[in-house]
Coordinates of C-alpha atoms and ligand atoms in Angstrom, one line a residue:
X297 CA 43.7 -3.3 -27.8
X298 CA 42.6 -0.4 -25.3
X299 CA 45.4 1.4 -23.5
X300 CA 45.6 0.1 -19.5
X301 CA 44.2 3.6 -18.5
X302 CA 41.1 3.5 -20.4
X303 CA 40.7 -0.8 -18.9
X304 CA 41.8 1.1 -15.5
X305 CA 38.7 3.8 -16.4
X306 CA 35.8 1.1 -17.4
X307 CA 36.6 -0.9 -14.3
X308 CA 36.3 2.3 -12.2
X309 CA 32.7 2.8 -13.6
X310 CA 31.6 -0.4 -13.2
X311 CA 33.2 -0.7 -9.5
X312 CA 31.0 2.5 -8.6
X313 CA 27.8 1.7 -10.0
X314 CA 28.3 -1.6 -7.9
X315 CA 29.4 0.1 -5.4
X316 CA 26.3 2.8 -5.6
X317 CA 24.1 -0.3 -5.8
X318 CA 25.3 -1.5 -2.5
X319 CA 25.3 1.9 -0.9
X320 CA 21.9 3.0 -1.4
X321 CA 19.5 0.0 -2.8
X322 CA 20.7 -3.2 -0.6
X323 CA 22.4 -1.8 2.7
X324 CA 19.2 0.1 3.7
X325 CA 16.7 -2.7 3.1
X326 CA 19.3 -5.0 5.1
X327 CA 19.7 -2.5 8.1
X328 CA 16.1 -2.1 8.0
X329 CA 15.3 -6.0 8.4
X330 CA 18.6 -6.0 10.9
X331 CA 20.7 -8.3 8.9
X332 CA 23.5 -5.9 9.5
X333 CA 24.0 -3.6 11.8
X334 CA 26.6 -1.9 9.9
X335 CA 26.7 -0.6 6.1
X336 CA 27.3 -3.9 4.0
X337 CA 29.4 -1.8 1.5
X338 CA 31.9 -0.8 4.6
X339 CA 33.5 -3.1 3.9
X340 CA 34.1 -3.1 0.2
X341 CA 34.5 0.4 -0.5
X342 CA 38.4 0.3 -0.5
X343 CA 40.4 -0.9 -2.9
X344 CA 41.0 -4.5 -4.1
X345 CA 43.6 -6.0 -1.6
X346 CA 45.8 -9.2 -1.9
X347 CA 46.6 -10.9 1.1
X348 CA 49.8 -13.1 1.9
X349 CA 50.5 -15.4 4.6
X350 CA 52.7 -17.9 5.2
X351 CA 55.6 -19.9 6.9
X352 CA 58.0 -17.3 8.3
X353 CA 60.7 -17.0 5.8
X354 CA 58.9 -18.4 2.8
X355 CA 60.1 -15.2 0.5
X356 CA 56.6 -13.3 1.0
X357 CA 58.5 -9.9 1.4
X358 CA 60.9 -10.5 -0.5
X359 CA 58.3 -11.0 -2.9
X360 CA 56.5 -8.0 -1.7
X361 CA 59.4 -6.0 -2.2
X362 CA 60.2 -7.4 -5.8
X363 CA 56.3 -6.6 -6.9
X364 CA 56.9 -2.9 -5.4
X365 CA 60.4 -2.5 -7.0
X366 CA 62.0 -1.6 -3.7
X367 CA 62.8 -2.4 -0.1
X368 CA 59.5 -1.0 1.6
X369 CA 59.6 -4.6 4.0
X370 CA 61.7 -5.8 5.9
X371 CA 63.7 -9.3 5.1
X372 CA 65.6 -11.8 6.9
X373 CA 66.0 -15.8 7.6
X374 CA 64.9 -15.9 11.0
X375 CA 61.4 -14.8 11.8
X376 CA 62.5 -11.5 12.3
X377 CA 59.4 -9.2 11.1
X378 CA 56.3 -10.4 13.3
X379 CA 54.1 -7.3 11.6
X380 CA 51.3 -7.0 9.8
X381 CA 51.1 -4.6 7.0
X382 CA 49.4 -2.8 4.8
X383 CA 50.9 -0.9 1.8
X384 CA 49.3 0.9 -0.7
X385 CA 50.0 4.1 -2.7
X386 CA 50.7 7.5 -2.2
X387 CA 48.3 10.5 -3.4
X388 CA 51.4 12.5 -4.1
X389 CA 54.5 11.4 -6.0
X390 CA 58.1 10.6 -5.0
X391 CA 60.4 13.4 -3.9
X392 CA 62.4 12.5 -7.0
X393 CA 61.6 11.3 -10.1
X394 CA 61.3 8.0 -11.2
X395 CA 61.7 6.5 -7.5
X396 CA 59.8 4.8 -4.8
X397 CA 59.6 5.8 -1.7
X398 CA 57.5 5.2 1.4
X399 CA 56.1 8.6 2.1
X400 CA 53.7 7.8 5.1
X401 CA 53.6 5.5 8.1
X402 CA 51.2 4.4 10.7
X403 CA 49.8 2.3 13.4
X404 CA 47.1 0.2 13.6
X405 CA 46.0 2.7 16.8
X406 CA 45.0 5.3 14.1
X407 CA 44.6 2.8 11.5
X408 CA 41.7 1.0 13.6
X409 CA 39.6 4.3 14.1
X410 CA 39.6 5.7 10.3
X411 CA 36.1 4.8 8.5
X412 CA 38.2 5.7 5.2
X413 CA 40.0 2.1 5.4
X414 CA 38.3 -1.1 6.4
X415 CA 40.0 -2.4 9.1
X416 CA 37.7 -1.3 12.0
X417 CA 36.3 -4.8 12.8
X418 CA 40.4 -5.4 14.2
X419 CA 39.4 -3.1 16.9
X420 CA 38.4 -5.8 18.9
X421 CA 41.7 -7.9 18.6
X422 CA 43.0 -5.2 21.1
X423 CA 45.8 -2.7 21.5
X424 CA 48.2 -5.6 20.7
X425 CA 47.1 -6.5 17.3
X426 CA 47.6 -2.7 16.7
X427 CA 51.4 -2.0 17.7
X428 CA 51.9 -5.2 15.3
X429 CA 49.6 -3.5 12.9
X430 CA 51.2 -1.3 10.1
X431 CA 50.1 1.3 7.3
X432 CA 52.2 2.0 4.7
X433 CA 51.8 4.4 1.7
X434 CA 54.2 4.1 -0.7
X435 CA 54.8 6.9 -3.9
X436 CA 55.7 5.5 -7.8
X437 CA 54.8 2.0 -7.0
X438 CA 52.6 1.1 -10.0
X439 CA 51.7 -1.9 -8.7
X440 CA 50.3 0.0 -5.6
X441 CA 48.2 2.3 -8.0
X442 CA 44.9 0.0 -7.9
X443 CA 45.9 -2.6 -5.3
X444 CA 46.6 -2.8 -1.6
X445 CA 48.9 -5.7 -0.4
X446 CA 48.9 -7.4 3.2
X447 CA 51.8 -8.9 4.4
X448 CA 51.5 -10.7 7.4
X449 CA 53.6 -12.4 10.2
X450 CA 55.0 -15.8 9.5
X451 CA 53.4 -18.3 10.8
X452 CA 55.1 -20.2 13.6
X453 CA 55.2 -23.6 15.2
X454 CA 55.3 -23.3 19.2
X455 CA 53.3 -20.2 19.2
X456 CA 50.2 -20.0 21.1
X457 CA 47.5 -17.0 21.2
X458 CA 49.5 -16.2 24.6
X459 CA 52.3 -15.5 23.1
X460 CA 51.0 -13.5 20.2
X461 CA 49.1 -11.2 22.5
X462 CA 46.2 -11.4 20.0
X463 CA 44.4 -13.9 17.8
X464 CA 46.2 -14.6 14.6
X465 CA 44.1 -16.7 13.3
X466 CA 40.5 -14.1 14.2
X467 CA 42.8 -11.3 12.4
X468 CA 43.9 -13.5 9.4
X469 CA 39.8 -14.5 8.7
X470 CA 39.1 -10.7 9.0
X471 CA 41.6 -10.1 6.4
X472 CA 41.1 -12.9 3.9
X473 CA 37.2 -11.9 4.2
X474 CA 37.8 -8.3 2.9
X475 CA 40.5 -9.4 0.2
X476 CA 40.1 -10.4 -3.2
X477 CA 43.2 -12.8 -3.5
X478 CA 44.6 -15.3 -0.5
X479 CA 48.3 -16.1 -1.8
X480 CA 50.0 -18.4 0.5
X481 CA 53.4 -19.5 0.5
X482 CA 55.6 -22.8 0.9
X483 CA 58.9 -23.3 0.5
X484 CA 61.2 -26.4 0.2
X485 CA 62.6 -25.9 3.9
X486 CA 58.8 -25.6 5.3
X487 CA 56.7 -27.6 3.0
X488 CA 53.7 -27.4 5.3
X489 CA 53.6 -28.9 8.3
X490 CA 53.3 -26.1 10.9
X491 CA 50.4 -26.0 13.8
X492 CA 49.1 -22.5 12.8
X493 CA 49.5 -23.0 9.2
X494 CA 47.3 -26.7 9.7
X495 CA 44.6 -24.2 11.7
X496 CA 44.7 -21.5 9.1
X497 CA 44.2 -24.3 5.9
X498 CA 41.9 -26.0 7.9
X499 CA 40.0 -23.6 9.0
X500 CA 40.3 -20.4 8.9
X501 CA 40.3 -19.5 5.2
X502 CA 37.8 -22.1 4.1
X503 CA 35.4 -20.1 6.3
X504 CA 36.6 -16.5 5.4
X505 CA 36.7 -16.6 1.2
X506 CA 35.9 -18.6 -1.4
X507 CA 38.1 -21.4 -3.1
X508 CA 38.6 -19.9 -5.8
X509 CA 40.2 -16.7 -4.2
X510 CA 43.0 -19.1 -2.4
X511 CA 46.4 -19.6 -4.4
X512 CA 49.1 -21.9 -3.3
X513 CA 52.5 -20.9 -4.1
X514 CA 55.8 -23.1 -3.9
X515 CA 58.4 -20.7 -3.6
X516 CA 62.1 -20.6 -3.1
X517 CA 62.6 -23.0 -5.8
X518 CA 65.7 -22.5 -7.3
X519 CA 67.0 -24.4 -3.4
X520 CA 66.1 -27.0 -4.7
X521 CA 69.5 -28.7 -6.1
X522 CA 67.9 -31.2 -8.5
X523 CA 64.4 -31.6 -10.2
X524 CA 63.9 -34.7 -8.6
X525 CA 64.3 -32.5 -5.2
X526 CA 61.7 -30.4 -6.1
X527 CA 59.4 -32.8 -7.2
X528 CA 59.9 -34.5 -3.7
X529 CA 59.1 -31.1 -1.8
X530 CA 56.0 -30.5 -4.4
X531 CA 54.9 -33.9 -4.0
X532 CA 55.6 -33.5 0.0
X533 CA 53.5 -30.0 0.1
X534 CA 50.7 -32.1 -1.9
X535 CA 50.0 -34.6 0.6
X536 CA 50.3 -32.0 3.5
X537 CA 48.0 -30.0 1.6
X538 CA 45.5 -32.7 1.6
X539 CA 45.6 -33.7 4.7
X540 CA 45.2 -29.9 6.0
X541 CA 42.3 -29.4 3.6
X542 CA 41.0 -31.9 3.8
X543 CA 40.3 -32.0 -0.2
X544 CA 41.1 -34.8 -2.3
X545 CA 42.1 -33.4 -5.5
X546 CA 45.3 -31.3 -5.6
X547 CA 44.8 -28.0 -5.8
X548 CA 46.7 -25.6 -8.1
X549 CA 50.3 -25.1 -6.9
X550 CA 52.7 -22.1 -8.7
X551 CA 55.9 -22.3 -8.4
X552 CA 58.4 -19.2 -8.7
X553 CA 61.0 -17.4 -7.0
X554 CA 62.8 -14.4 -6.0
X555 CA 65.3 -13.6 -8.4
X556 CA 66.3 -10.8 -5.9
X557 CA 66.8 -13.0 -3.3
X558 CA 69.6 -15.4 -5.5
X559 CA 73.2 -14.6 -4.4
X560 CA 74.5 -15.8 -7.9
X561 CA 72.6 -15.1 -10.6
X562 CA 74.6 -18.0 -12.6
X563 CA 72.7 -20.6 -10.3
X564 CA 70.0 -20.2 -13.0
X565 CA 71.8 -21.7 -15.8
X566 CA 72.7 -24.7 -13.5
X567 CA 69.5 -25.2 -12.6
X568 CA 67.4 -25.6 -16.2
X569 CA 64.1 -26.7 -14.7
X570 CA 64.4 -23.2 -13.5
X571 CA 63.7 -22.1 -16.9
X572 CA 61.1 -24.1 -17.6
X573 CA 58.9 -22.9 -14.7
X574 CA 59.5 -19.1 -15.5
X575 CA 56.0 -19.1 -16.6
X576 CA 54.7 -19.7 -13.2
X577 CA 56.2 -16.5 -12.3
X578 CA 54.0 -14.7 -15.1
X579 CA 51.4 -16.3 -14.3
X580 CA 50.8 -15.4 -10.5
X581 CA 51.9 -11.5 -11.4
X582 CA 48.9 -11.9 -13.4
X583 CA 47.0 -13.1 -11.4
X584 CA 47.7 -10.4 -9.3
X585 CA 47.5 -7.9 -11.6
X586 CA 44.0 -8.8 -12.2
X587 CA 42.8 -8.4 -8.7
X588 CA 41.5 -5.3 -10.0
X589 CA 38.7 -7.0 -12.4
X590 CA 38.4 -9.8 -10.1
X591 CA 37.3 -7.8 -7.7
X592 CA 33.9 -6.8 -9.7
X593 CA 33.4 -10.4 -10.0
X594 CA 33.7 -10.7 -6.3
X595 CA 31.4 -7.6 -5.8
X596 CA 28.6 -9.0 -8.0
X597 CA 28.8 -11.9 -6.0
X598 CA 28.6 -9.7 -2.8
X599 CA 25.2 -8.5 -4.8
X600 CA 23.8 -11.3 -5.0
X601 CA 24.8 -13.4 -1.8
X602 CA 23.4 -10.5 0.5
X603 CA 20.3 -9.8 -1.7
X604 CA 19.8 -13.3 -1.5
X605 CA 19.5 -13.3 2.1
X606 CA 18.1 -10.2 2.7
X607 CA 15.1 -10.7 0.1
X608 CA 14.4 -14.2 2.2
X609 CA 14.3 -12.3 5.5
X610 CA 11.8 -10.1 4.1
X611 CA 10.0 -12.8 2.7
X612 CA 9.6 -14.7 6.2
X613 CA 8.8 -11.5 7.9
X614 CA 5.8 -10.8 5.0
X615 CA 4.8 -14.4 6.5
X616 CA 5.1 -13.4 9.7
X617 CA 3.1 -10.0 9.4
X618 CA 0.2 -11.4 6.7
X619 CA -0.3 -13.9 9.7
X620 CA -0.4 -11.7 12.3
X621 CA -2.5 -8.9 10.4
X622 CA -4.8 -11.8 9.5
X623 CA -5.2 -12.9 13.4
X624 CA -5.6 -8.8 15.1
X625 CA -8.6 -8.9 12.9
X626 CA -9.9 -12.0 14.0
X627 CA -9.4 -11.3 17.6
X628 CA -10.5 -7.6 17.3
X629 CA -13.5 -9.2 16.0
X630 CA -14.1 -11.8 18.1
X631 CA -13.4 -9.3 21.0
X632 CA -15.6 -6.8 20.1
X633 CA -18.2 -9.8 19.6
X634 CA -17.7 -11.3 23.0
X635 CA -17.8 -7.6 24.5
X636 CA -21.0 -6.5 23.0
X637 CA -22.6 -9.9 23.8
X638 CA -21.3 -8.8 27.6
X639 CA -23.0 -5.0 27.5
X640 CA -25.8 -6.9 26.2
X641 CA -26.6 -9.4 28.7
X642 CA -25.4 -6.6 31.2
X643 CA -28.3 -4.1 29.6
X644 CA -30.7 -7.2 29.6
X645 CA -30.2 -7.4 33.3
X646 CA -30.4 -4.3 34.3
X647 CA -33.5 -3.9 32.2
X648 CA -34.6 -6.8 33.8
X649 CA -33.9 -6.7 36.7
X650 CA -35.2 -3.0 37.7
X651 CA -38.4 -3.3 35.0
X652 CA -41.0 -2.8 38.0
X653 CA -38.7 0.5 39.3
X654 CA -38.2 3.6 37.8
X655 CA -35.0 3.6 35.8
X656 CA -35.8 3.5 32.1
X657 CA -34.8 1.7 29.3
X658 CA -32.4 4.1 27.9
X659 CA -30.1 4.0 31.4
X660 CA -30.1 -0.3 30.5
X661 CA -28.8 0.2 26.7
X662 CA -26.5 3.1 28.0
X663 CA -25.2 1.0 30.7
X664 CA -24.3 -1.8 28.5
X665 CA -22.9 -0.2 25.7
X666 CA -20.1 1.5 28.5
X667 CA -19.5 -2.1 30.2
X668 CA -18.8 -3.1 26.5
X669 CA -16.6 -0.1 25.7
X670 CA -14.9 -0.5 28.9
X671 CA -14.2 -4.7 28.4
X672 CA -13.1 -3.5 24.8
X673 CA -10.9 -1.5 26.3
X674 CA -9.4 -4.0 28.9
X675 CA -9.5 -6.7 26.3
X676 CA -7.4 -3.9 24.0
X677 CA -4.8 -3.2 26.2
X678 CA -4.6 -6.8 28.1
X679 CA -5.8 -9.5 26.9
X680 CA -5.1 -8.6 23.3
X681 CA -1.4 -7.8 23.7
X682 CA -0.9 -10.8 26.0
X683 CA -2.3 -13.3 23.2
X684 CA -0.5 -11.0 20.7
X685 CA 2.8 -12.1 22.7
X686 CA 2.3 -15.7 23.0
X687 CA 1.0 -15.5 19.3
X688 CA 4.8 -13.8 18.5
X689 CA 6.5 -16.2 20.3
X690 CA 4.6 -19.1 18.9
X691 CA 6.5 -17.6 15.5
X692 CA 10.1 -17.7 17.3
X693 CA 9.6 -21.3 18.3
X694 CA 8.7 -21.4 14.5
X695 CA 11.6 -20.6 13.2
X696 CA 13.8 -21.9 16.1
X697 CA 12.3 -25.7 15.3
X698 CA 12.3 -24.9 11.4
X699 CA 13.7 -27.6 9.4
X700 CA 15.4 -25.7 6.0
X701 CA 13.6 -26.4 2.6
X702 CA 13.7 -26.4 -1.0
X703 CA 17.1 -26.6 -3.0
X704 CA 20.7 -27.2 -1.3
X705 CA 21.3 -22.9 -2.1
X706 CA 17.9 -22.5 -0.7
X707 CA 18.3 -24.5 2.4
X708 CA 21.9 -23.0 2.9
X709 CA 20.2 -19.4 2.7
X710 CA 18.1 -20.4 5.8
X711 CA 20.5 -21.9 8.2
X712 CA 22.7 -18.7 7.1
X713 CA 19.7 -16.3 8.2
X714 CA 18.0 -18.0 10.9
X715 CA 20.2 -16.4 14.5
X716 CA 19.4 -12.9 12.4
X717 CA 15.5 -14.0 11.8
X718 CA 15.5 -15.0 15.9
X719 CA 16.8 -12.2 17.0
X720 CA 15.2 -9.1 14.8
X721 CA 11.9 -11.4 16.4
X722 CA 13.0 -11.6 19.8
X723 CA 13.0 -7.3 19.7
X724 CA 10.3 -7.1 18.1
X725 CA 10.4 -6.9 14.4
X726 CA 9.0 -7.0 11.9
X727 CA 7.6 -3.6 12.2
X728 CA 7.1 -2.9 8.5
X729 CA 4.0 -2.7 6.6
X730 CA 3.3 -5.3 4.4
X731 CA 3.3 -3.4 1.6
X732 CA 6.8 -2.0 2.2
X733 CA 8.1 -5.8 3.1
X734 CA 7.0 -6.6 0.0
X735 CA 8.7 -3.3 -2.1
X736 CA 11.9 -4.5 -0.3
X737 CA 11.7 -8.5 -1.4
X738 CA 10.7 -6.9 -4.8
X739 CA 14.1 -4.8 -4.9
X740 CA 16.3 -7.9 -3.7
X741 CA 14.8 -10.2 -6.0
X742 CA 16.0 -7.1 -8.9
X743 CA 19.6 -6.4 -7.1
X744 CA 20.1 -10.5 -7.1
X745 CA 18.7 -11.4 -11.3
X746 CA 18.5 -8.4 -13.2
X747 CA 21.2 -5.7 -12.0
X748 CA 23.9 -8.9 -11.0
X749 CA 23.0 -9.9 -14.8
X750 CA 23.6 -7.0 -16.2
X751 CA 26.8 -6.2 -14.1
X752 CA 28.0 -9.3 -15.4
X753 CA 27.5 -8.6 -18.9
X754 CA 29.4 -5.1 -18.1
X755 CA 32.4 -6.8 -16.6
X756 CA 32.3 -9.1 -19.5
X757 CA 32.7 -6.0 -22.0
X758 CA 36.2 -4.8 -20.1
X759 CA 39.2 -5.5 -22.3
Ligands
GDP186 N1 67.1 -18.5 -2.5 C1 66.1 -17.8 -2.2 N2 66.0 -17.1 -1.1 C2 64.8 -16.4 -0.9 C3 63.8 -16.4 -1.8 N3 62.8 -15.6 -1.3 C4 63.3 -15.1 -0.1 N4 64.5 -15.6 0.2 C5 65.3 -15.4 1.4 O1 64.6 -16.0 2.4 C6 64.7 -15.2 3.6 C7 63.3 -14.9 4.1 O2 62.6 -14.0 3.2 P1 61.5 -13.1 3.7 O3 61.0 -12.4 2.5 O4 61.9 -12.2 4.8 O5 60.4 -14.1 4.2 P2 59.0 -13.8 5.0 O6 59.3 -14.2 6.4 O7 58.1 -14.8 4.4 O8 58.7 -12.4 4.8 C8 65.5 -13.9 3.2 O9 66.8 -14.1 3.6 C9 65.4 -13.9 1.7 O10 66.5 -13.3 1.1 C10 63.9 -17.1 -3.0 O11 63.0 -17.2 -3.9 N5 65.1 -17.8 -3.2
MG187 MG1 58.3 -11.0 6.2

């Protein structure tokens, strides 16, 4: 079996070639088509993050702190800590030997403005968000070595935006978006029912990650005096749990504990289910343990579901262009037609109408052929550009009044790029040659099959 530093080694490759693919084969194309406005891998280029939120008080720093192996957070019953914060490691190591410390601190204020992390989009949750905002770097925290963790705020009941100063639930999508692993907690005091925990389950995750991203965690179990009382607050969190999203099935559940957190470590042995569910423990350090791979999986995906989109923009504007390049010959033709029929009838009159003076034939044909340069002219830089206009926003309408086709996938690609098609219209795009369009749909269409195939088959070949 190969050594956790050589694993930790292949999965650094792989993450950079991704990561070089993004860089400097899709972000261009998409800037250049103006899907985004900032570098798609911006986002991406730190390292994999899990993010917990919760009820206040449902044992996520205590959890925090047990994953860590000291006290870096704060702890308490009452919803004492109403931070966010980010911990991660240290470049250099602990002052002494063998411990863990917390050798740097910061706000969000400086946090917010450094393009080396990727928390500029909570800029605009204001100067609130960001004295509740901090950074954390903690030395000898192996844990910490690949992985950043995000504990947040409890959730609360009576709380409204007001109070918070800032939107919780705008901050929470912005950080399940850029992590790689949603844990949220329950316990047996709390199994659910909370207004801001309904709107996050609801709707805030489902439109920030993925599914399979989201973990439920019952925690605090060993409160629980009896089995039967923990199946009654497992069966409780169920039916909450379905009613918040709105799923049917019952989604995967863990349940653990702090050991830290038990006053008497005897409780254990009075308490055998305890034992039994030991495994669940295992099983969600795991989990987060293997953030790090999951997070190529997550950045293949990011591969393809951009390419995706960004190959189909650049396939509607080659529409869009082959059209238009099609019609400015047509109406350059038909204008230079209509204007050299004008000179002509203009020469034929003059010729004709001054054949018994003096001027000659050559002043007729030298006439014309300037009234036709000059309407070719006007027609050029009027009437051209005005039916060029109405012709571009005949295309808008298009696209406005398009009904999506094809597959499910390929109908759900064009509701999720149609605002972006709109507006790159409305200012004027596409300016690109065909040609180049065309270069570009080519290079999505490799990102998206071959290079997210061949990723794949890298990421299979870890381990
Ligand atoms: N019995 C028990 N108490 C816990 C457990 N986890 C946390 N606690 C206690 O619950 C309280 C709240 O924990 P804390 O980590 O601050 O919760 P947070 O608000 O979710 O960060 C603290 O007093 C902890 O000691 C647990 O698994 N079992
Ligand atoms: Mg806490």
């Amino acid at each position: 079996m190969p050594s956790k530093m050589t694993r930790n080694k292949q999965i650094e490759t792989v993450r950079k070639e991704i990561l070089y693919l993004i860089e400097k084969r899709l972000s261009p194309i998409a800037m250049r088509v103006r899907y985004t406005s900032i570098p798609l891998e911006s986002k991406m280029k730190w390292k994999p993050t899990v993010l917990l939120i919760a009820n206040y008080s449902s044992g996520k720093s205590t959890y925090i702190n047990e994953l860590v192996g000291t006290k870096v957070q704060q702890t308490g019953q009452a919803p004492t800590d109403d931070d966010f914060t980010v911990l991660t490691s240290a470049e250099k190591p602990p002052t002494v030997e063998g411990t863990i410390e917390v050798t740097e601190e910061r706000e969000g204020k400086v946090l917010f403005y450094d393009p080396e992390f990727p928390f500029e989009d909570l800029q605009r949750h204001g100067d609130k968000l960001a004295s509740h905002f901090r950074f954390k770097k903690v030395a000898g925290a192996s844990i910490l070595e690949n992985i950043a963790l995000i504990d947040t705020p409890g959730m609360i009941d009576a709380v409204t935006e007001y109070d918070r100063g800032y939107d919780y639930q705008e901050t929470i999508k912005d950080l399940a978006q850029l992590s790689d692993l949603v844990l949220i907690f329950f316990d047996p005091h709390k199994a659910g029912t909370i207004r801001e925990s309904y709107t996050s389950l609801r709707e805030t995750i489902p439109q920030a990650t993925f599914e399979d991203r989201v973990v439920f965690i019952m925690n605090r179990i060993d409160e629980c005096n009896h089995l039967e009382d923990l199946i009654r607050v497992y069966g409780t969190l169920c039916w909450n749990l379905s009613q918040m999203t709105g799923r049917k099935d019952i989604p995967r559940i863990l349940m653990t504990y702090s050991k830290s957190a038990l006053e008497d470590p005897r409780l254990e042995e009075d308490k055998p289910f305890l034992q039994y569910l030991s495994n669940q423990r295992n099983e969600l350090y795991q989990l987060i343990e293997t953030t790090t791979r999951h997070r190529l999986d997550h950045l293949v995906s990011f591969i393809e579901y951009h390419a995706a989109r960004v190959g189909k923009i650049t396939e509607i504007f080659q529409g869009i262009r082959k059209r238009r390049n099609y019609r400015t010959i047509r109406w350059s033709l038909s204008g230079l037609l209509a204007t050299l029929i004008a000179g002509s009838l203009i020469g034929i009159y003059i010729d004709v109408t001054t054949a018994f003076g003096s001027s000659s034939e050559t002043a007729a044909v030298a006439t014309g052929l300037a009234t036709a340069a000059a309407l070719y002219g006007v027609w050029n830089i009027f009437v051209y550009r005005v039916i060029l206009q109405s012709y571009h926003n005949r295309e808008i309408e298009k696209i406005k009044t398009g009904k999506p086709q094809g597959s499910a996938l390929e109908q759900e690609i064009w509701v999720s790029i149609q605002s972006t098609v709109i507006e790159a219209l409305e200012n004027g795009y596409p300016r690109e040659s065909l040609s180049n369009l065309r270069k570009e749909q080519q290079q999505c269409q490799e990102l998206k099959v071959d290079a997210a195939q061949r990723l794949r088959e890298a990421i299979r070949h870890i381990d």
